[in-house]
XYZ file of C-alpha atoms in Angstrom:
664
model
C 70.370 94.986 134.825
C 71.667 96.964 131.445
C 70.185 95.834 128.427
C 73.151 95.636 126.050
C 71.956 95.431 122.025
C 75.337 95.152 119.581
C 74.842 94.796 115.451
C 75.106 91.983 114.429
C 78.050 90.245 111.603
C 75.104 87.649 109.957
C 71.492 89.136 109.597
C 70.084 85.928 109.228
C 66.666 85.530 110.433
C 67.587 82.895 113.190
C 69.963 85.495 115.255
C 67.373 88.662 114.713
C 65.020 86.537 116.261
C 67.195 84.976 119.270
C 68.089 88.762 119.124
C 64.553 89.596 119.924
C 64.097 86.536 122.179
C 66.486 88.144 124.244
C 65.217 91.670 124.489
C 62.114 90.311 125.694
C 63.399 88.260 127.928
C 65.520 91.300 129.523
C 62.248 93.141 128.894
C 60.813 91.881 133.050
C 63.594 93.416 134.883
C 64.850 96.650 132.839
C 67.074 99.453 134.182
C 67.969 102.711 132.922
C 71.335 103.603 134.148
C 71.379 107.087 134.996
C 74.090 109.105 137.115
C 75.774 108.316 140.416
C 73.820 107.517 143.189
C 73.202 109.906 145.718
C 72.868 109.146 150.416
C 70.573 111.471 152.121
C 70.476 111.300 155.311
C 68.978 113.508 158.259
C 70.254 116.933 159.337
C 72.093 115.559 162.114
C 74.258 113.028 160.120
C 75.298 115.575 157.050
C 78.616 114.362 155.462
C 80.645 114.294 152.195
C 79.119 111.544 151.512
C 75.549 112.453 152.243
C 72.973 114.996 152.061
C 70.137 116.213 154.382
C 68.545 118.701 151.684
C 65.944 116.841 148.535
C 66.312 119.354 146.381
C 62.233 119.158 144.179
C 63.277 120.622 140.780
C 60.715 122.765 138.628
C 60.078 122.077 134.781
C 58.369 123.570 131.881
C 54.255 122.956 131.908
C 52.981 121.789 128.737
C 49.740 119.643 127.483
C 48.430 117.643 124.302
C 46.454 119.852 123.519
C 48.844 122.706 122.347
C 52.987 122.482 120.609
C 53.952 125.277 122.560
C 55.334 124.901 125.898
C 55.910 127.358 128.726
C 57.810 127.833 130.805
C 57.006 127.158 135.047
C 56.714 130.738 136.134
C 54.816 132.325 133.254
C 51.505 130.699 135.178
C 52.219 132.393 137.989
C 52.873 130.076 141.104
C 55.472 130.293 143.675
C 59.019 130.348 143.132
C 61.827 129.369 144.258
C 66.000 130.414 143.949
C 66.226 130.398 140.222
C 69.835 131.600 139.999
C 70.457 128.019 141.908
C 69.460 126.410 138.561
C 71.299 123.224 137.009
C 72.676 124.093 134.032
C 70.917 122.610 131.040
C 72.870 121.209 127.764
C 71.884 121.862 124.085
C 69.619 118.768 124.018
C 67.682 119.897 126.752
C 67.122 123.459 125.246
C 66.348 123.056 122.416
C 63.482 120.890 123.745
C 62.298 123.653 125.512
C 63.206 122.171 129.344
C 64.138 124.758 131.727
C 64.761 123.204 134.758
C 64.399 125.683 138.353
C 64.894 124.811 142.054
C 61.302 124.680 143.382
C 59.826 126.554 146.087
C 59.453 122.826 148.248
C 61.268 122.852 151.077
C 62.091 119.577 152.004
C 64.543 116.926 154.119
C 64.858 113.980 154.046
C 63.010 112.094 156.276
C 61.279 115.331 158.244
C 57.941 114.668 157.203
C 55.705 118.056 156.569
C 52.418 117.687 157.471
C 51.211 120.652 155.826
C 53.176 123.994 154.798
C 52.849 127.092 152.867
C 55.174 127.597 149.645
C 52.972 131.274 149.065
C 50.262 132.968 148.672
C 49.466 135.134 145.396
C 47.007 137.538 146.042
C 44.699 139.342 143.134
C 42.583 142.102 143.438
C 39.443 142.932 140.908
C 39.865 146.018 138.666
C 43.812 145.777 138.678
C 45.188 144.816 134.820
C 47.981 143.321 135.877
C 45.986 141.236 138.303
C 43.511 140.109 135.617
C 46.154 139.597 133.239
C 47.867 136.634 135.777
C 43.631 135.497 136.788
C 43.340 134.721 132.762
C 47.052 132.941 132.396
C 46.087 130.892 135.186
C 42.752 130.046 133.237
C 43.994 129.577 130.277
C 46.389 127.263 131.240
C 44.428 125.263 133.328
C 41.965 125.143 130.705
C 43.892 123.839 128.426
C 45.072 121.049 130.986
C 49.198 122.052 131.012
C 50.755 119.743 132.837
C 53.641 119.700 135.741
C 57.075 117.785 135.100
C 59.170 117.967 138.806
C 62.156 115.967 139.349
C 64.086 114.927 142.516
C 66.586 112.908 142.249
C 66.643 113.667 138.628
C 63.706 110.972 138.811
C 60.593 112.026 138.106
C 57.587 113.326 139.934
C 54.635 110.771 139.616
C 50.951 111.027 139.618
C 48.929 107.430 139.693
C 46.637 107.043 139.358
C 43.989 103.882 138.716
C 42.941 102.686 135.193
C 39.700 100.939 134.025
C 41.189 97.437 133.570
C 42.143 97.900 136.963
C 46.089 98.576 136.953
C 47.824 101.804 138.062
C 49.252 103.982 135.957
C 52.397 106.542 136.791
C 52.763 109.209 134.653
C 55.592 111.666 134.476
C 53.153 115.038 134.929
C 50.200 116.266 136.372
C 47.539 118.548 135.556
C 47.995 122.226 137.154
C 44.629 122.461 138.028
C 40.945 121.529 135.839
C 38.348 123.152 134.342
C 34.434 121.680 134.876
C 32.782 122.387 131.423
C 28.512 123.198 130.865
C 27.889 119.449 130.708
C 29.950 118.972 134.136
C 32.823 117.122 131.877
C 36.391 117.725 133.004
C 37.202 117.154 135.878
C 37.644 112.915 136.769
C 39.604 113.450 139.451
C 37.834 114.220 142.188
C 33.433 114.086 142.133
C 33.520 117.051 144.450
C 34.768 119.351 141.914
C 31.176 119.551 140.182
C 30.444 122.835 139.793
C 30.389 123.836 136.074
C 32.465 126.865 134.412
C 34.172 126.710 137.299
C 38.291 126.384 137.536
C 39.675 124.178 140.310
C 43.851 125.147 140.283
C 45.588 122.076 142.508
C 46.890 124.478 145.083
C 48.486 121.570 146.703
C 49.758 118.426 146.785
C 50.834 115.513 148.782
C 54.102 114.277 148.175
C 55.156 110.363 149.011
C 58.691 109.984 148.597
C 59.464 105.738 149.053
C 63.361 105.769 149.796
C 65.248 102.456 150.248
C 67.053 102.626 153.955
C 71.084 101.678 153.840
C 70.753 100.740 157.936
C 71.646 97.013 156.524
C 73.750 98.138 152.350
C 77.397 98.968 152.492
C 77.118 102.779 151.796
C 74.872 103.501 154.621
C 77.127 101.743 157.633
C 77.760 104.967 159.833
C 75.389 107.354 158.813
C 72.741 107.332 160.925
C 69.344 106.991 159.262
C 70.626 106.765 155.328
C 68.464 106.342 152.555
C 68.465 106.375 148.888
C 65.436 107.317 147.101
C 63.475 105.221 145.141
C 60.642 107.197 144.060
C 58.589 110.111 144.323
C 54.823 110.380 144.005
C 52.285 113.432 143.898
C 48.700 114.100 144.755
C 47.004 117.034 143.299
C 44.122 118.963 144.966
C 42.232 121.120 144.860
C 41.653 123.373 149.061
C 40.231 126.289 150.213
C 42.457 127.473 153.145
C 40.190 130.424 154.794
C 43.748 131.486 156.819
C 46.870 131.998 154.628
C 48.784 131.642 158.218
C 46.900 128.740 159.113
C 46.276 126.065 156.543
C 44.493 123.112 156.687
C 45.582 120.859 154.305
C 43.060 118.166 155.251
C 40.282 120.034 154.661
C 37.900 118.996 152.007
C 36.403 122.159 150.230
C 37.783 122.483 146.842
C 38.654 125.998 145.671
C 36.626 127.185 142.984
C 37.260 129.870 140.463
C 34.453 131.720 138.345
C 34.854 132.082 134.771
C 34.768 135.729 134.891
C 36.877 138.691 136.534
C 36.937 139.923 139.576
C 34.942 142.651 139.863
C 36.608 145.773 140.804
C 37.377 145.982 144.902
C 37.155 142.484 144.548
C 40.466 139.892 145.785
C 41.061 136.716 145.822
C 44.372 134.835 147.480
C 45.762 131.183 146.356
C 47.217 129.681 149.401
C 50.027 127.237 147.012
C 50.445 124.631 149.946
C 52.684 120.914 150.069
C 52.947 118.358 152.816
C 55.752 115.402 152.634
C 55.829 111.893 153.657
C 58.920 109.383 153.918
C 58.206 105.712 153.155
C 60.481 102.832 153.918
C 61.189 100.068 151.646
C 63.751 97.839 151.605
C 62.387 95.608 148.847
C 63.307 97.564 145.996
C 66.650 98.523 145.540
C 67.766 102.170 143.694
C 68.782 99.808 140.135
C 65.216 99.048 140.286
C 64.196 102.373 140.896
C 62.519 103.363 136.917
C 61.128 99.845 137.198
C 57.171 100.568 138.319
C 57.315 103.726 135.924
C 57.897 101.446 133.504
C 55.992 98.939 133.241
C 52.967 100.929 134.350
C 53.555 102.505 130.476
C 49.954 102.721 128.525
C 49.956 99.589 124.946
C 53.659 98.509 125.503
C 52.981 95.075 127.190
C 50.055 94.837 124.043
C 52.475 95.532 121.532
C 55.398 93.375 122.466
C 53.807 90.482 119.876
C 52.913 93.437 117.283
C 56.422 94.415 117.033
C 57.127 90.371 116.363
C 54.573 89.922 114.663
C 55.428 92.973 111.916
C 59.338 91.596 112.793
C 58.662 87.941 111.323
C 56.670 88.913 108.260
C 59.522 91.181 106.675
C 62.465 88.878 107.550
C 60.419 85.953 105.780
C 58.883 88.866 102.947
C 62.935 89.936 102.642
C 64.443 85.649 102.604
C 61.509 85.350 99.766
C 62.918 88.233 97.567
C 66.430 87.649 98.387
C 65.690 83.880 97.838
C 63.501 84.919 93.767
C 66.788 86.926 92.946
C 69.406 85.004 93.531
C 67.026 81.990 91.144
C 66.329 83.943 88.544
C 69.897 85.644 88.664
C 71.467 83.184 88.256
C 69.201 81.852 85.444
C 70.125 85.410 83.887
C 73.676 85.857 83.937
C 74.363 82.059 83.055
C 72.851 82.698 79.860
C 74.121 85.617 79.256
C 77.941 83.861 79.482
C 76.946 80.718 77.083
C 76.092 83.364 74.070
C 79.242 83.541 72.520
C 78.140 83.538 68.162
C 77.298 86.961 66.687
C 73.401 85.109 66.064
C 73.138 84.324 70.175
C 74.715 88.394 70.810
C 72.301 89.195 68.642
C 69.367 87.696 70.643
C 69.897 89.336 73.929
C 67.114 90.758 76.301
C 66.778 91.553 79.988
C 69.308 93.926 81.366
C 71.875 92.666 79.571
C 70.792 95.316 76.625
C 70.885 98.414 78.661
C 74.607 98.183 79.369
C 75.694 100.996 77.516
C 73.509 102.775 79.035
C 72.900 101.523 82.601
C 75.395 103.754 83.635
C 74.931 107.694 81.255
C 74.325 109.874 84.329
C 71.628 111.312 85.969
C 69.461 114.678 85.358
C 69.932 116.479 88.437
C 73.519 114.975 89.046
C 74.620 117.841 91.494
C 71.621 117.381 93.572
C 71.451 114.182 93.968
C 75.540 113.871 95.310
C 74.773 116.517 96.933
C 71.709 114.558 99.187
C 74.068 111.045 98.743
C 76.251 112.642 100.852
C 73.950 114.308 103.504
C 72.166 111.174 103.664
C 75.270 109.290 104.454
C 75.765 111.524 107.813
C 72.296 110.717 108.471
C 72.850 107.357 108.328
C 75.856 106.697 110.213
C 74.032 109.498 113.266
C 71.398 107.244 113.644
C 73.594 104.064 113.741
C 75.795 105.532 116.638
C 73.571 107.330 118.328
C 71.133 103.478 117.898
C 73.855 102.152 119.169
C 74.633 104.023 122.000
C 71.425 104.349 123.479
C 71.124 100.695 123.345
C 73.742 100.008 125.727
C 72.076 102.889 128.709
C 74.095 105.639 127.575
C 71.357 107.454 126.231
C 68.218 106.075 128.664
C 65.350 109.142 129.738
C 67.406 109.881 133.113
C 70.258 111.242 130.851
C 68.134 114.151 130.993
C 68.470 116.100 126.948
C 71.306 113.274 125.984
C 69.774 111.615 123.143
C 69.364 114.989 121.245
C 72.860 116.142 122.111
C 74.253 113.011 120.955
C 72.274 113.079 117.501
C 73.121 116.712 117.039
C 77.173 116.868 118.016
C 77.331 113.161 115.544
C 75.902 115.013 112.610
C 78.120 118.357 113.062
C 81.154 115.653 113.242
C 80.075 113.188 110.562
C 80.779 116.532 107.238
C 83.480 114.574 105.832
C 82.418 111.317 105.182
C 79.352 113.410 103.878
C 81.715 115.343 101.697
C 83.734 112.620 100.441
C 80.649 110.836 99.452
C 78.910 113.716 97.161
C 82.770 113.745 95.536
C 82.478 110.737 94.795
C 79.592 110.463 92.987
C 79.609 113.328 91.387
C 83.126 112.435 89.494
C 81.589 109.275 88.735
C 79.449 111.149 87.165
C 81.455 113.867 85.004
C 80.837 116.739 87.106
C 83.668 119.052 86.796
C 81.879 121.822 89.532
C 83.773 120.662 92.310
C 83.175 124.140 94.177
C 79.475 124.513 93.462
C 79.077 120.882 94.895
C 80.954 121.936 98.203
C 79.502 124.786 98.895
C 75.506 122.550 98.342
C 76.863 119.479 100.313
C 77.640 121.877 103.258
C 74.911 124.363 103.500
C 72.014 122.747 101.251
C 70.191 119.807 103.340
C 71.705 121.987 107.120
C 70.600 124.974 105.473
C 66.323 123.933 104.791
C 66.256 121.613 108.286
C 68.204 125.266 110.012
C 65.238 127.055 107.654
C 62.749 125.671 108.928
C 63.785 125.634 112.922
C 64.998 129.011 112.985
C 61.195 129.924 111.647
C 59.463 127.588 114.674
C 61.712 129.749 116.724
C 60.079 132.318 115.654
C 56.480 131.458 116.423
C 57.745 129.694 120.228
C 59.335 133.540 120.803
C 55.729 135.568 119.513
C 54.224 133.359 121.917
C 56.834 133.809 124.560
C 57.230 130.117 125.007
C 59.824 128.216 127.310
C 60.753 126.616 123.994
C 62.033 129.256 121.733
C 66.059 128.797 121.564
C 67.698 131.173 123.077
C 69.644 133.278 120.797
C 73.140 132.505 121.928
C 71.980 129.068 121.729
C 70.764 129.749 117.702
C 74.379 131.541 117.322
C 75.941 128.211 119.150
C 75.005 126.330 116.574
C 75.720 128.696 113.983
C 78.802 128.087 115.228
C 79.356 124.425 114.739
C 77.365 123.821 111.831
C 80.053 127.217 110.026
C 82.929 125.730 112.079
C 82.604 122.531 112.453
C 80.730 120.579 109.820
C 81.850 123.286 106.758
C 85.259 122.724 107.227
C 84.623 119.166 108.007
C 82.368 118.373 104.336
C 85.223 120.283 102.379
C 88.155 117.751 104.450
C 86.200 115.142 103.833
C 84.828 116.526 99.205
C 89.363 117.176 99.063
C 89.957 113.572 99.311
C 86.833 112.922 97.871
C 88.370 114.222 94.717
C 91.616 113.257 94.359
C 90.528 109.653 94.326
C 90.696 108.222 90.938
C 86.519 108.469 89.581
C 84.767 105.663 90.188
C 85.807 103.148 87.062
C 82.065 101.470 86.172
C 82.525 97.563 84.930
C 80.648 98.784 81.253
C 81.325 101.175 79.012
C 78.579 103.423 78.159
C 77.881 104.402 73.894
C 77.750 107.790 73.006
C 74.391 107.748 72.027
C 72.017 106.859 74.528
C 69.043 104.181 73.614
C 65.716 104.554 72.983
C 63.139 103.069 75.838
C 60.444 101.116 74.408
C 56.806 101.798 75.921
C 56.502 100.733 79.503
C 53.697 98.408 81.116
C 52.015 100.349 84.115
C 53.719 98.823 86.662
C 57.211 99.243 85.531
C 56.595 102.744 85.229
C 58.284 105.519 87.264
C 55.607 106.625 89.677
C 54.083 103.513 90.823
C 56.945 102.083 90.832
C 58.118 104.402 93.728
C 54.770 105.004 95.035
C 54.543 101.425 96.338
C 58.955 100.847 96.753
C 57.981 102.603 100.429
C 54.810 100.974 101.161
C 56.933 97.234 102.856
C 59.584 99.923 104.219
C 57.095 102.097 106.467
C 54.867 98.562 107.010
C 58.386 97.810 109.874
C 58.366 100.714 111.194
C 54.852 101.888 111.654
C 54.169 99.769 115.278
C 57.297 101.612 116.653
C 56.027 105.062 115.188
C 54.330 105.350 117.980
C 55.924 105.285 120.632
C 58.424 107.494 119.254
C 55.333 110.004 118.144
C 54.100 109.784 121.737
C 57.746 110.492 123.079
C 57.915 113.847 121.326
C 53.925 114.751 121.566
C 51.979 113.449 124.464
C 54.746 113.526 126.968
C 55.245 109.518 127.431
C 58.470 108.428 128.427
C 60.609 106.008 125.225
C 62.656 103.407 125.989
C 62.598 100.630 124.022
C 65.965 101.486 122.107
C 66.526 97.711 121.970
C 63.372 97.322 119.765
C 64.660 100.803 117.829
C 67.652 99.583 117.250
C 66.212 95.675 115.402
C 63.367 97.958 113.903
C 66.514 100.082 111.966
C 69.094 97.271 111.135
C 64.263 95.681 109.075
C 64.397 99.242 108.063
C 67.734 98.628 105.946
C 67.495 95.680 104.860
C 64.097 96.207 103.312
C 64.972 99.628 101.853
C 68.143 97.903 100.350
C 66.011 94.706 99.152
C 62.734 95.990 98.059
C 64.730 98.528 95.794
C 67.000 96.371 94.715
C 64.149 94.481 93.725
C 62.149 97.141 91.424
C 65.175 98.300 90.198
C 65.896 94.996 88.475
C 62.422 95.171 87.178
C 62.821 98.160 85.675
C 65.968 96.917 84.613
C 64.234 93.867 82.050
C 61.566 96.431 80.708
C 64.496 97.627 79.354
C 64.414 101.175 81.156
C 67.910 102.290 82.746
C 67.161 105.495 84.171
C 67.544 104.109 87.586
C 69.656 106.914 89.600
C 66.779 108.924 90.840
C 64.171 106.342 90.946
C 66.580 104.148 93.424
C 66.582 107.476 95.635
C 62.775 107.518 95.768
C 61.397 104.659 95.829
C 63.178 104.145 99.398
C 62.293 107.727 99.419
C 59.073 107.835 99.379
C 58.830 106.221 102.338
C 58.570 108.766 103.804
C 55.541 110.550 101.656
C 54.274 107.153 104.547
C 55.772 108.838 107.428
C 54.420 112.119 106.458
C 50.820 110.383 106.462
C 51.257 109.095 109.555
C 51.814 112.062 111.068
C 48.673 113.554 109.757
C 46.615 110.283 110.809
C 48.542 111.167 114.561
C 48.002 114.371 114.538
C 43.870 113.944 114.351
C 43.488 110.908 115.910
C 45.538 111.400 118.591
C 46.461 115.347 120.095
C 43.484 117.714 121.154
C 45.619 120.227 118.855
C 43.304 123.546 118.117
C 44.549 126.525 117.600
C 47.263 127.906 114.151
C 50.429 128.302 115.809
C 50.597 124.822 117.237
C 49.413 123.751 114.354
C 51.960 125.412 112.472
C 54.987 124.376 114.723
C 53.169 120.111 114.033
C 53.550 120.231 110.846
C 56.783 122.572 110.781
C 58.804 120.368 113.423
C 57.065 116.893 111.247
C 58.039 118.214 108.107
C 62.128 118.604 109.566
C 61.707 114.848 110.790
C 60.850 113.657 107.390
C 62.793 115.516 105.341
C 65.691 114.187 107.462
C 64.341 110.131 107.239
C 63.753 111.506 103.062
C 67.448 111.806 102.408
C 67.778 108.595 105.403
C 66.338 105.540 103.491
C 66.814 107.355 100.040
C 71.278 106.626 100.282
C 70.017 103.618 102.046
C 68.306 102.235 98.628
C 70.444 104.194 96.405
C 73.847 102.455 97.296
C 71.823 99.318 97.582
C 70.970 99.612 93.837
C 73.875 100.787 92.617
C 76.140 98.243 94.572
C 73.858 95.402 92.832
C 74.442 96.691 89.005
C 78.192 96.701 90.105
C 77.824 93.723 90.724
C 75.793 92.046 87.576
C 77.442 93.397 84.859
C 80.349 92.821 86.440
C 79.842 89.074 86.062
C 78.770 88.694 82.419
C 80.733 88.963 79.034
C 80.633 92.200 77.990
C 81.798 92.690 73.948
């Protein structure tokens, strides 16, 4: 079943609740569409429509204790034929994925009780061997995790939790270190020697398949099938004879913390076993379910998300009702004032009609931020819509990042158009500077931060480092596509007539009276970000877990719904605070409307710091720098997004209310 999620036409609380109920109902039968199914058959039955080779791909290794990922060969494991590696897309390269063929040879329906992948030798006194061993020990001590792929499915490691349920993760450790207190290796009680490393040099692979004997696609191909899961059980085994390995041995391979002495030699024999299991109860279309159903915290959070959305919806409804009733009375009272004496008794927001559209200070910078904010807003909406329809599911690796980057580059035209229209309405004359800054400033901030992060990854020899050729390609997309499109949008924006405001601006600015603490700029801006952040912080946990803890994020239906709630909440909160400031005769609303909802990004940054302290175990300075560097990129883009939503909501509101009152 595919989860379809389209934007509603009427954003009523009832419709949003119905949408939420539908998403909850579909949650139990969630299917993430990937590529077309692959039919496998035995070597004797191979044809053009089925194949016998089951290729196991290895990916980069990562850990929760460091932000720095490493490629598979960095830790001196057995290597496959890397010249047959699949081509990564742009999103995979940026995220640091490096998919390579593994050294394990698997044929469909051919069980393998014990096979040797390779043997690695380490000699004491040899600097190269010592360095290789040191890298291996460091990876084990930091709990680096393997990420393997078979038939576009992650190889999972399943183990029981304390609550009796089974959790299936998409990664498994490369080994474990028993510390001085005996902690650190709960996978097996026999791994108990303090200050010894236990590399998992053996894996038991259990491949479950759906038989094709009774299916239309399997008729005529003998023992054919489709793979529905691959589960791994890592072990540490001390093989005394590499030529005759014993994969059933219970004697683990323990490596001392001290280095090998001169003349000593250590052999690590990497072995594997393969077992095929038939299961016709699970179809290929439902093969992701067992991973998604075992994800931690997901079932608990459904009702929390529902709670949050209901609170935000009803609060938004109350705000809208208060605004409509109050505004209706204000407009009716103002329009009844016909005599000159009544005009002198004006108070509230009508008093500032001659100053409300006075251009702000730093209008150039504001117009640049708004142009880039529109770019991010439209990119987010289209990306989430595609993700809801299943096109950007985890089965399509790197598709989400690729789609976002291509959309951002392609949306230079609306960015240039909006920036030019706003800047022209301010009476700005430096149109060349406006176009150049719109196309350079915000993308330049993001690229500069990304480049600095990439330098750190280069220095650490990490697989997350984007190759120089990819950086050149990103620059080509920026200057070859985005910048020209921004110039095109700005051309049409400056050609159009300037926006006509409903009231004229006085030549002499009106003096603003002393404000109470609640109507001063800073308290209003700080309070303005609380409500929008309240409707997204639950989803933030899942998003950050997918980024830093290798969790799989798939709740795009809820994310799209929360995004709509975020837009509504930012708009209504900014409008409400803007109305209060106008009633207090403070007409400096341009920057304030942008910063009020944009301050949600500050709360996002605070939450990211909380997540870093409480959920991650990062200690090294390079990983800390990388975490907060990537967080800065995310916070900056979110600042542009929410600030733009708040500004245009307030802009529409002010034009509306001043167009329906009679002003002499």
